[in-house]
């Protein structure tokens, strides 16, 4: 019988508990920020094209991920996370002022979105490595699941609340909420203690080469990275542009979109629990199949389904994405040595996000030209094609990852 609540005892672990509480609070802020940015830019009168430019500025720092990966391996990881949260807090406060005054010049909004993107670039690869610092190998699956759970609960709270806040008192106050929640998260993260991996004498270029060599050492890692790059492109088009624009055209507005995205986070709660206890015999193939479920709400929106149907349907991909996160992150943590883990994650994430600026810049005019329904339909078909191709290639290639024990510090990985 599955012990579905098995990750929860980690909340009693004083070495790791502040991380999980911080993720809950910060993820609620992400929920507020997601709607605040979309509706805030539109409230300034910039439309889909203007929103696509702001989103592109927010995603450009993804190009820095390989460098922030080096930072995450060189410095104490909780210090890197604190810095990212404080930068995000300051930036979102500025965006809140812009949205409330409604007089901010467009370049200023773009600049603030760029700074918010830098905070994300610092945060993403490091959060995927810090569990390896705080928990032993046999507890990492539960730790990754609890991070996914707390993130999902936070998003659920933030998205559901932000829809009401944005539709009643405006997107500026939602941006202020994210600012305050990020600052609170930084305070909690300051209670953690992590190791500093000694890279004395190694230059940044040398660190980058080591990270790249380890990243390509296992074929399943880069194959699934290519797959998820396509998935991310489709999800950005749907979540950031097609979905909000469709809802703003008389199909439920900000409140309905907040409920839909909150339902996705609700599904992720179950997915994290499943991922913590699931030990599939073919881990790589199973994980590669999960992202295909993301096409379900896209195809439904493309068919003109009402928002209530979308809210129910999106629970399934929410659960699959969370289970994918737990399986994927735990596999990486148990395959790579801790001193290269953040760099490997940075290469993985950068490959997924590097095309985001181009995607959102081109997606804005495209959504306006062909409509949000056709855009959502195309996004769903892209996910299906990418997942089918990845599964086919993986069946023809290499071994599954080591998932039972982590290599010792300083271990020489397969090259």
Coordinates of C-alpha atoms in Angstrom, one line a residue:
X1 CA 0.0 0.0 0.0
X2 CA 1.4 3.4 -1.0
X3 CA 2.3 5.7 1.9
X4 CA 0.9 8.7 0.2
X5 CA 1.8 11.1 3.1
X6 CA 5.4 9.9 3.3
X7 CA 7.0 13.2 2.4
X8 CA 5.2 15.1 5.2
X9 CA 7.5 14.0 8.1
X10 CA 10.3 16.0 6.4
X11 CA 8.5 19.1 7.7
X12 CA 9.8 18.1 11.1
X13 CA 13.4 18.0 9.9
X14 CA 14.9 21.3 11.1
X15 CA 17.7 21.1 8.5
X16 CA 15.2 21.1 5.6
X17 CA 11.8 22.4 6.9
X18 CA 12.5 26.1 6.2
X19 CA 13.1 25.2 2.5
X20 CA 9.7 23.7 2.1
X21 CA 7.9 26.5 4.0
X22 CA 9.7 29.0 1.9
X23 CA 8.7 27.2 -1.3
X24 CA 5.0 27.3 -0.2
X25 CA 5.2 31.1 0.4
X26 CA 7.2 32.0 -2.7
X27 CA 5.1 29.8 -4.9
X28 CA 2.0 31.6 -3.7
X29 CA 3.8 34.7 -4.9
X30 CA 4.4 33.2 -8.3
X31 CA 0.7 32.6 -8.6
X32 CA 0.0 36.3 -7.9
X33 CA 2.7 37.4 -10.3
X34 CA 1.5 35.2 -13.2
X35 CA -1.8 37.0 -13.4
X36 CA -0.4 40.4 -12.3
X37 CA 2.0 40.5 -15.3
X38 CA -0.5 39.4 -18.0
X39 CA -3.4 41.6 -16.8
X40 CA -1.1 44.5 -15.7
X41 CA 0.5 44.9 -19.1
X42 CA -2.9 44.6 -20.8
X43 CA -4.3 47.2 -18.4
X44 CA -1.7 49.6 -19.7
X45 CA -3.2 49.2 -23.1
X46 CA -0.4 47.3 -24.8
X47 CA -2.4 44.2 -25.9
X48 CA -1.0 40.8 -27.0
X49 CA 2.0 42.3 -28.9
X50 CA 3.0 44.4 -25.9
X51 CA 2.6 41.5 -23.6
X52 CA 4.8 39.3 -25.9
X53 CA 7.6 41.9 -25.7
X54 CA 7.4 42.1 -21.9
X55 CA 7.4 38.3 -21.6
X56 CA 10.4 38.1 -24.0
X57 CA 12.3 40.5 -21.7
X58 CA 11.3 38.3 -18.8
X59 CA 12.7 35.2 -20.5
X60 CA 15.9 36.7 -22.0
X61 CA 17.9 36.0 -18.8
X62 CA 17.4 32.3 -19.5
X63 CA 20.5 32.7 -21.6
X64 CA 22.4 33.3 -18.3
X65 CA 21.3 29.9 -16.8
X66 CA 24.6 28.2 -17.6
X67 CA 26.5 30.9 -15.7
X68 CA 24.0 30.9 -12.7
X69 CA 24.6 27.1 -12.7
X70 CA 28.3 27.7 -12.0
X71 CA 27.3 30.1 -9.2
X72 CA 25.0 27.5 -7.7
X73 CA 27.9 25.0 -7.5
X74 CA 30.5 27.5 -6.3
X75 CA 28.6 29.3 -3.5
X76 CA 26.3 28.1 -0.7
X77 CA 23.1 27.3 -2.4
X78 CA 20.8 28.8 0.1
X79 CA 22.7 32.1 -0.3
X80 CA 22.1 32.0 -4.0
X81 CA 18.3 31.4 -3.4
X82 CA 18.1 34.3 -0.9
X83 CA 19.7 36.7 -3.4
X84 CA 17.3 35.6 -6.1
X85 CA 14.3 36.1 -3.8
X86 CA 15.4 39.6 -2.7
X87 CA 15.9 40.7 -6.3
X88 CA 12.5 39.3 -7.2
X89 CA 10.9 41.2 -4.3
X90 CA 12.4 44.5 -5.3
X91 CA 11.5 44.0 -9.0
X92 CA 7.8 43.1 -8.3
X93 CA 7.4 46.0 -6.0
X94 CA 8.4 48.2 -8.9
X95 CA 6.0 46.5 -11.3
X96 CA 3.2 47.0 -8.8
X97 CA 3.9 50.7 -8.8
X98 CA 3.8 50.7 -12.6
X99 CA 0.5 48.9 -12.7
X100 CA -1.2 51.1 -10.1
X101 CA -0.1 54.5 -11.5
X102 CA -0.8 53.4 -15.1
X103 CA 1.7 56.0 -16.2
X104 CA 4.9 53.9 -16.4
X105 CA 6.7 54.1 -19.7
X106 CA 6.8 50.8 -21.5
X107 CA 10.6 50.5 -21.5
X108 CA 10.5 50.7 -17.7
X109 CA 8.1 47.8 -17.5
X110 CA 10.3 45.8 -19.9
X111 CA 13.4 46.5 -17.8
X112 CA 11.7 45.4 -14.6
X113 CA 10.5 42.2 -16.3
X114 CA 14.1 41.6 -17.3
X115 CA 15.3 41.9 -13.7
X116 CA 12.6 39.5 -12.6
X117 CA 13.8 37.1 -15.2
X118 CA 17.4 37.3 -13.8
X119 CA 16.0 36.3 -10.4
X120 CA 14.4 33.3 -12.0
X121 CA 17.6 32.4 -13.8
X122 CA 19.4 32.4 -10.5
X123 CA 16.7 30.4 -8.7
X124 CA 15.7 27.6 -11.0
X125 CA 18.9 25.5 -11.3
X126 CA 19.9 26.0 -7.7
X127 CA 16.5 24.8 -6.2
X128 CA 16.9 21.5 -8.1
X129 CA 20.3 20.9 -6.5
X130 CA 19.8 22.1 -2.9
X131 CA 17.9 18.9 -1.8
X132 CA 21.0 16.9 -2.4
X133 CA 22.8 19.2 0.1
X134 CA 20.1 18.9 2.8
X135 CA 19.0 15.3 2.6
X136 CA 20.7 11.9 2.1
X137 CA 20.1 9.8 -1.0
X138 CA 17.2 7.7 0.4
X139 CA 15.2 10.7 1.4
X140 CA 15.7 12.8 -1.8
X141 CA 12.7 11.4 -3.6
X142 CA 10.4 12.4 -0.7
X143 CA 12.2 15.8 -0.5
X144 CA 11.6 16.5 -4.2
X145 CA 8.0 15.4 -3.9
X146 CA 7.5 17.7 -0.9
X147 CA 9.0 20.6 -2.8
X148 CA 6.6 19.9 -5.7
X149 CA 3.7 19.6 -3.2
X150 CA 4.5 22.9 -1.4
X151 CA 5.0 24.6 -4.7
X152 CA 1.6 23.3 -5.9
X153 CA -0.2 24.3 -2.7
X154 CA 1.4 27.8 -2.9
X155 CA 0.4 28.1 -6.6
X156 CA -3.1 26.9 -5.8
X157 CA -3.4 29.6 -3.1
X158 CA -1.8 32.3 -5.2
X159 CA -3.6 31.7 -8.4
X160 CA -7.0 31.3 -6.8
X161 CA -6.5 34.5 -4.8
X162 CA -4.9 36.5 -7.5
X163 CA -7.8 36.0 -9.8
X164 CA -10.0 37.7 -7.2
X165 CA -7.5 40.4 -6.5
X166 CA -6.8 41.3 -10.1
X167 CA -10.5 41.4 -11.0
X168 CA -11.5 43.5 -8.0
X169 CA -8.6 45.9 -6.9
X170 CA -6.2 45.5 -9.8
X171 CA -3.0 43.8 -11.0
X172 CA -0.8 46.2 -9.1
X173 CA -1.8 44.9 -5.7
X174 CA -1.2 41.3 -7.0
X175 CA 2.3 42.4 -7.9
X176 CA 2.8 43.9 -4.4
X177 CA 1.7 40.6 -2.9
X178 CA 4.4 38.7 -4.8
X179 CA 7.0 41.2 -3.7
X180 CA 6.1 40.7 0.0
X181 CA 5.9 36.9 -0.3
X182 CA 9.4 36.7 -2.0
X183 CA 10.8 38.8 0.9
X184 CA 9.3 36.4 3.4
X185 CA 10.7 33.4 1.6
X186 CA 14.2 35.0 1.7
X187 CA 13.9 35.4 5.4
X188 CA 13.0 31.7 5.8
X189 CA 15.8 30.5 3.5
X190 CA 18.3 32.3 5.7
X191 CA 17.8 29.6 8.3
X192 CA 19.2 26.9 6.1
X193 CA 22.8 25.6 6.2
X194 CA 24.4 24.3 3.0
X195 CA 27.9 23.3 1.9
X196 CA 30.1 25.4 -0.3
X197 CA 31.7 23.2 -2.9
X198 CA 35.4 24.1 -3.3
X199 CA 36.2 25.0 -6.9
X200 CA 39.3 27.0 -6.0
X201 CA 41.6 27.5 -9.0
X202 CA 39.0 26.5 -11.6
X203 CA 37.9 29.3 -14.0
X204 CA 34.4 29.8 -15.1
X205 CA 35.0 28.5 -18.6
X206 CA 36.5 25.3 -17.1
X207 CA 33.4 24.9 -14.9
X208 CA 31.2 25.4 -17.9
X209 CA 33.1 22.7 -19.9
X210 CA 32.8 20.3 -17.0
X211 CA 29.1 20.9 -16.7
X212 CA 28.6 20.4 -20.4
X213 CA 30.6 17.2 -20.4
X214 CA 28.5 15.7 -17.6
X215 CA 25.3 16.9 -19.2
X216 CA 25.9 15.0 -22.4
X217 CA 27.4 11.9 -20.7
X218 CA 24.0 10.2 -20.5
X219 CA 21.9 10.1 -23.7
X220 CA 18.6 10.0 -21.8
X221 CA 19.4 13.4 -20.2
X222 CA 19.8 15.3 -23.4
X223 CA 17.1 13.5 -25.3
X224 CA 14.5 14.3 -22.7
X225 CA 15.9 17.9 -22.5
X226 CA 15.2 18.3 -26.3
X227 CA 11.7 16.9 -25.8
X228 CA 10.9 19.2 -22.9
X229 CA 12.2 22.2 -24.9
X230 CA 9.3 21.7 -27.3
X231 CA 6.9 21.1 -24.4
X232 CA 8.0 24.4 -22.7
X233 CA 7.5 26.4 -25.9
X234 CA 4.0 25.0 -26.2
X235 CA 3.2 25.6 -22.6
X236 CA 4.4 29.3 -22.8
X237 CA 2.2 29.9 -25.8
X238 CA -0.8 28.5 -24.0
X239 CA -0.3 29.7 -20.5
X240 CA 1.1 33.2 -21.1
X241 CA -0.7 34.2 -24.3
X242 CA -3.4 32.0 -25.8
X243 CA -5.2 31.2 -22.5
X244 CA -5.3 34.7 -21.0
X245 CA -6.3 36.2 -24.3
X246 CA -9.1 33.7 -24.9
X247 CA -10.4 34.3 -21.4
X248 CA -10.3 38.1 -21.8
X249 CA -12.5 37.8 -24.9
X250 CA -15.6 37.2 -22.9
X251 CA -14.9 33.6 -21.8
X252 CA -14.5 34.1 -18.0
X253 CA -11.8 36.8 -17.6
X254 CA -9.0 36.9 -15.0
X255 CA -11.1 35.1 -12.3
X256 CA -11.8 32.1 -14.6
X257 CA -8.2 31.8 -15.7
X258 CA -7.1 32.0 -12.1
X259 CA -9.4 29.1 -11.2
X260 CA -8.1 27.1 -14.2
X261 CA -4.4 27.5 -13.4
X262 CA -5.2 26.8 -9.7
X263 CA -6.8 23.5 -10.7
X264 CA -3.6 22.6 -12.5
X265 CA -1.7 23.2 -9.2
X266 CA -4.4 21.1 -7.4
X267 CA -3.6 18.2 -9.8
X268 CA 0.1 18.7 -9.0
X269 CA -0.6 17.8 -5.4
X270 CA -1.6 14.3 -6.3
X271 CA 1.1 14.0 -8.9
X272 CA 3.8 14.8 -6.3
X273 CA 2.5 12.1 -4.0
X274 CA 2.5 9.6 -6.8
X275 CA 6.0 10.6 -7.8
X276 CA 7.3 10.1 -4.3
X277 CA 6.1 6.5 -4.1
X278 CA 6.2 5.4 -7.8
X279 CA 9.1 3.2 -8.9
X280 CA 8.4 2.4 -12.6
X281 CA 10.4 -0.4 -14.1
X282 CA 11.2 1.8 -17.1
X283 CA 11.7 5.1 -15.4
X284 CA 13.0 7.0 -18.4
X285 CA 10.2 5.9 -20.8
X286 CA 7.6 6.5 -18.2
X287 CA 8.8 10.0 -17.4
X288 CA 9.1 10.8 -21.1
X289 CA 5.4 9.9 -21.7
X290 CA 4.0 12.1 -18.9
X291 CA 4.4 15.5 -20.6
X292 CA 2.1 14.4 -23.4
X293 CA -0.9 14.9 -21.1
X294 CA -0.2 18.6 -21.2
X295 CA -1.9 18.6 -24.6
X296 CA -5.4 17.8 -23.2
X297 CA -6.5 21.4 -22.1
X298 CA -4.8 22.9 -25.2
X299 CA -6.9 20.7 -27.5
X300 CA -10.0 21.4 -25.5
X301 CA -9.5 25.2 -25.6
X302 CA -8.8 24.9 -29.3
X303 CA -12.3 23.2 -29.6
X304 CA -13.9 26.1 -27.8
X305 CA -14.6 24.2 -24.5
X306 CA -16.0 26.4 -21.7
X307 CA -13.7 27.4 -18.9
X308 CA -15.3 25.0 -16.3
X309 CA -14.4 22.0 -18.6
X310 CA -10.8 23.3 -19.0
X311 CA -10.5 23.7 -15.2
X312 CA -11.4 20.0 -14.7
X313 CA -9.4 18.7 -17.6
X314 CA -6.2 20.6 -16.6
X315 CA -6.0 18.6 -13.3
X316 CA -4.6 15.6 -15.3
X317 CA -1.6 17.4 -16.8
X318 CA -1.0 19.1 -13.5
X319 CA -0.6 15.7 -11.8
X320 CA 1.6 14.4 -14.6
X321 CA 3.9 17.4 -14.6
X322 CA 4.4 17.0 -10.8
X323 CA 5.2 13.3 -11.1
X324 CA 7.6 14.1 -13.9
X325 CA 9.4 16.6 -11.8
X326 CA 9.9 14.2 -8.9
X327 CA 11.1 11.3 -11.2
X328 CA 13.4 13.5 -13.3
X329 CA 14.9 15.5 -10.4
X330 CA 15.5 12.5 -8.2
X331 CA 17.1 10.6 -11.1
X332 CA 19.5 13.5 -11.7
X333 CA 20.4 13.9 -8.1
X334 CA 21.1 10.1 -7.8
X335 CA 23.1 10.0 -11.0
X336 CA 25.4 13.0 -10.7
X337 CA 27.9 14.0 -8.0
X338 CA 26.7 17.0 -5.9
X339 CA 29.5 19.3 -7.0
X340 CA 28.3 19.3 -10.7
X341 CA 24.6 18.9 -10.0
X342 CA 23.5 22.6 -10.4
X343 CA 25.6 22.9 -13.6
X344 CA 23.9 19.9 -15.2
X345 CA 20.5 21.3 -14.2
X346 CA 21.4 24.7 -15.7
X347 CA 22.3 23.1 -19.1
X348 CA 19.0 21.2 -18.9
X349 CA 16.9 24.3 -18.0
X350 CA 18.7 26.6 -20.4
X351 CA 18.0 24.3 -23.3
X352 CA 14.3 24.3 -22.3
X353 CA 14.1 28.1 -21.9
X354 CA 16.7 29.5 -24.4
X355 CA 14.0 29.8 -27.1
X356 CA 11.5 31.5 -24.9
X357 CA 12.3 35.1 -26.0
X358 CA 11.9 34.2 -29.6
X359 CA 8.8 32.1 -28.8
X360 CA 6.9 34.9 -26.9
X361 CA 8.0 37.6 -29.4
X362 CA 6.6 35.6 -32.3
X363 CA 3.7 34.1 -30.4
X364 CA 2.1 37.4 -29.6
X365 CA 1.5 38.5 -33.3
X366 CA 0.7 34.9 -34.2
X367 CA -2.0 34.6 -31.5
X368 CA -3.5 37.9 -32.8
X369 CA -3.3 36.7 -36.4
X370 CA -4.8 33.2 -36.1
X371 CA -6.6 33.5 -32.8
X372 CA -6.1 32.0 -29.3
X373 CA -8.0 28.8 -30.2
X374 CA -5.9 27.9 -33.2
X375 CA -2.8 28.8 -31.2
X376 CA -3.8 26.5 -28.4
X377 CA -4.6 23.7 -30.8
X378 CA -1.1 24.0 -32.5
X379 CA 0.5 24.0 -29.0
X380 CA -1.2 20.7 -28.1
X381 CA -0.1 19.1 -31.4
X382 CA 3.5 20.2 -30.8
X383 CA 3.5 18.5 -27.4
X384 CA 2.1 15.2 -28.8
X385 CA 4.7 15.2 -31.6
X386 CA 7.6 15.9 -29.3
X387 CA 6.6 13.3 -26.8
X388 CA 6.1 10.6 -29.4
X389 CA 9.4 11.3 -31.0
X390 CA 11.3 11.2 -27.7
X391 CA 9.7 7.9 -26.8
X392 CA 10.7 6.4 -30.1
X393 CA 14.3 7.6 -29.8
X394 CA 14.6 6.5 -26.2
X395 CA 13.5 3.0 -27.0
X396 CA 16.4 2.8 -29.5
X397 CA 19.1 4.2 -27.2
X398 CA 21.0 3.9 -24.0
X399 CA 20.7 2.6 -20.5
X400 CA 18.4 3.9 -17.8
X401 CA 19.8 6.2 -15.1
X402 CA 21.1 5.1 -11.7
X403 CA 18.3 5.9 -9.2
X404 CA 19.0 3.9 -6.1
X405 CA 22.1 5.6 -4.7
X406 CA 24.0 8.8 -5.4
X407 CA 27.6 8.7 -6.5
X408 CA 30.1 9.8 -3.8
X409 CA 31.4 13.4 -3.7
X410 CA 34.1 13.8 -6.2
X411 CA 33.1 10.7 -8.2
X412 CA 34.2 10.5 -11.8
X413 CA 31.0 10.2 -13.9
X414 CA 30.7 8.4 -17.2
X415 CA 31.8 10.6 -20.1

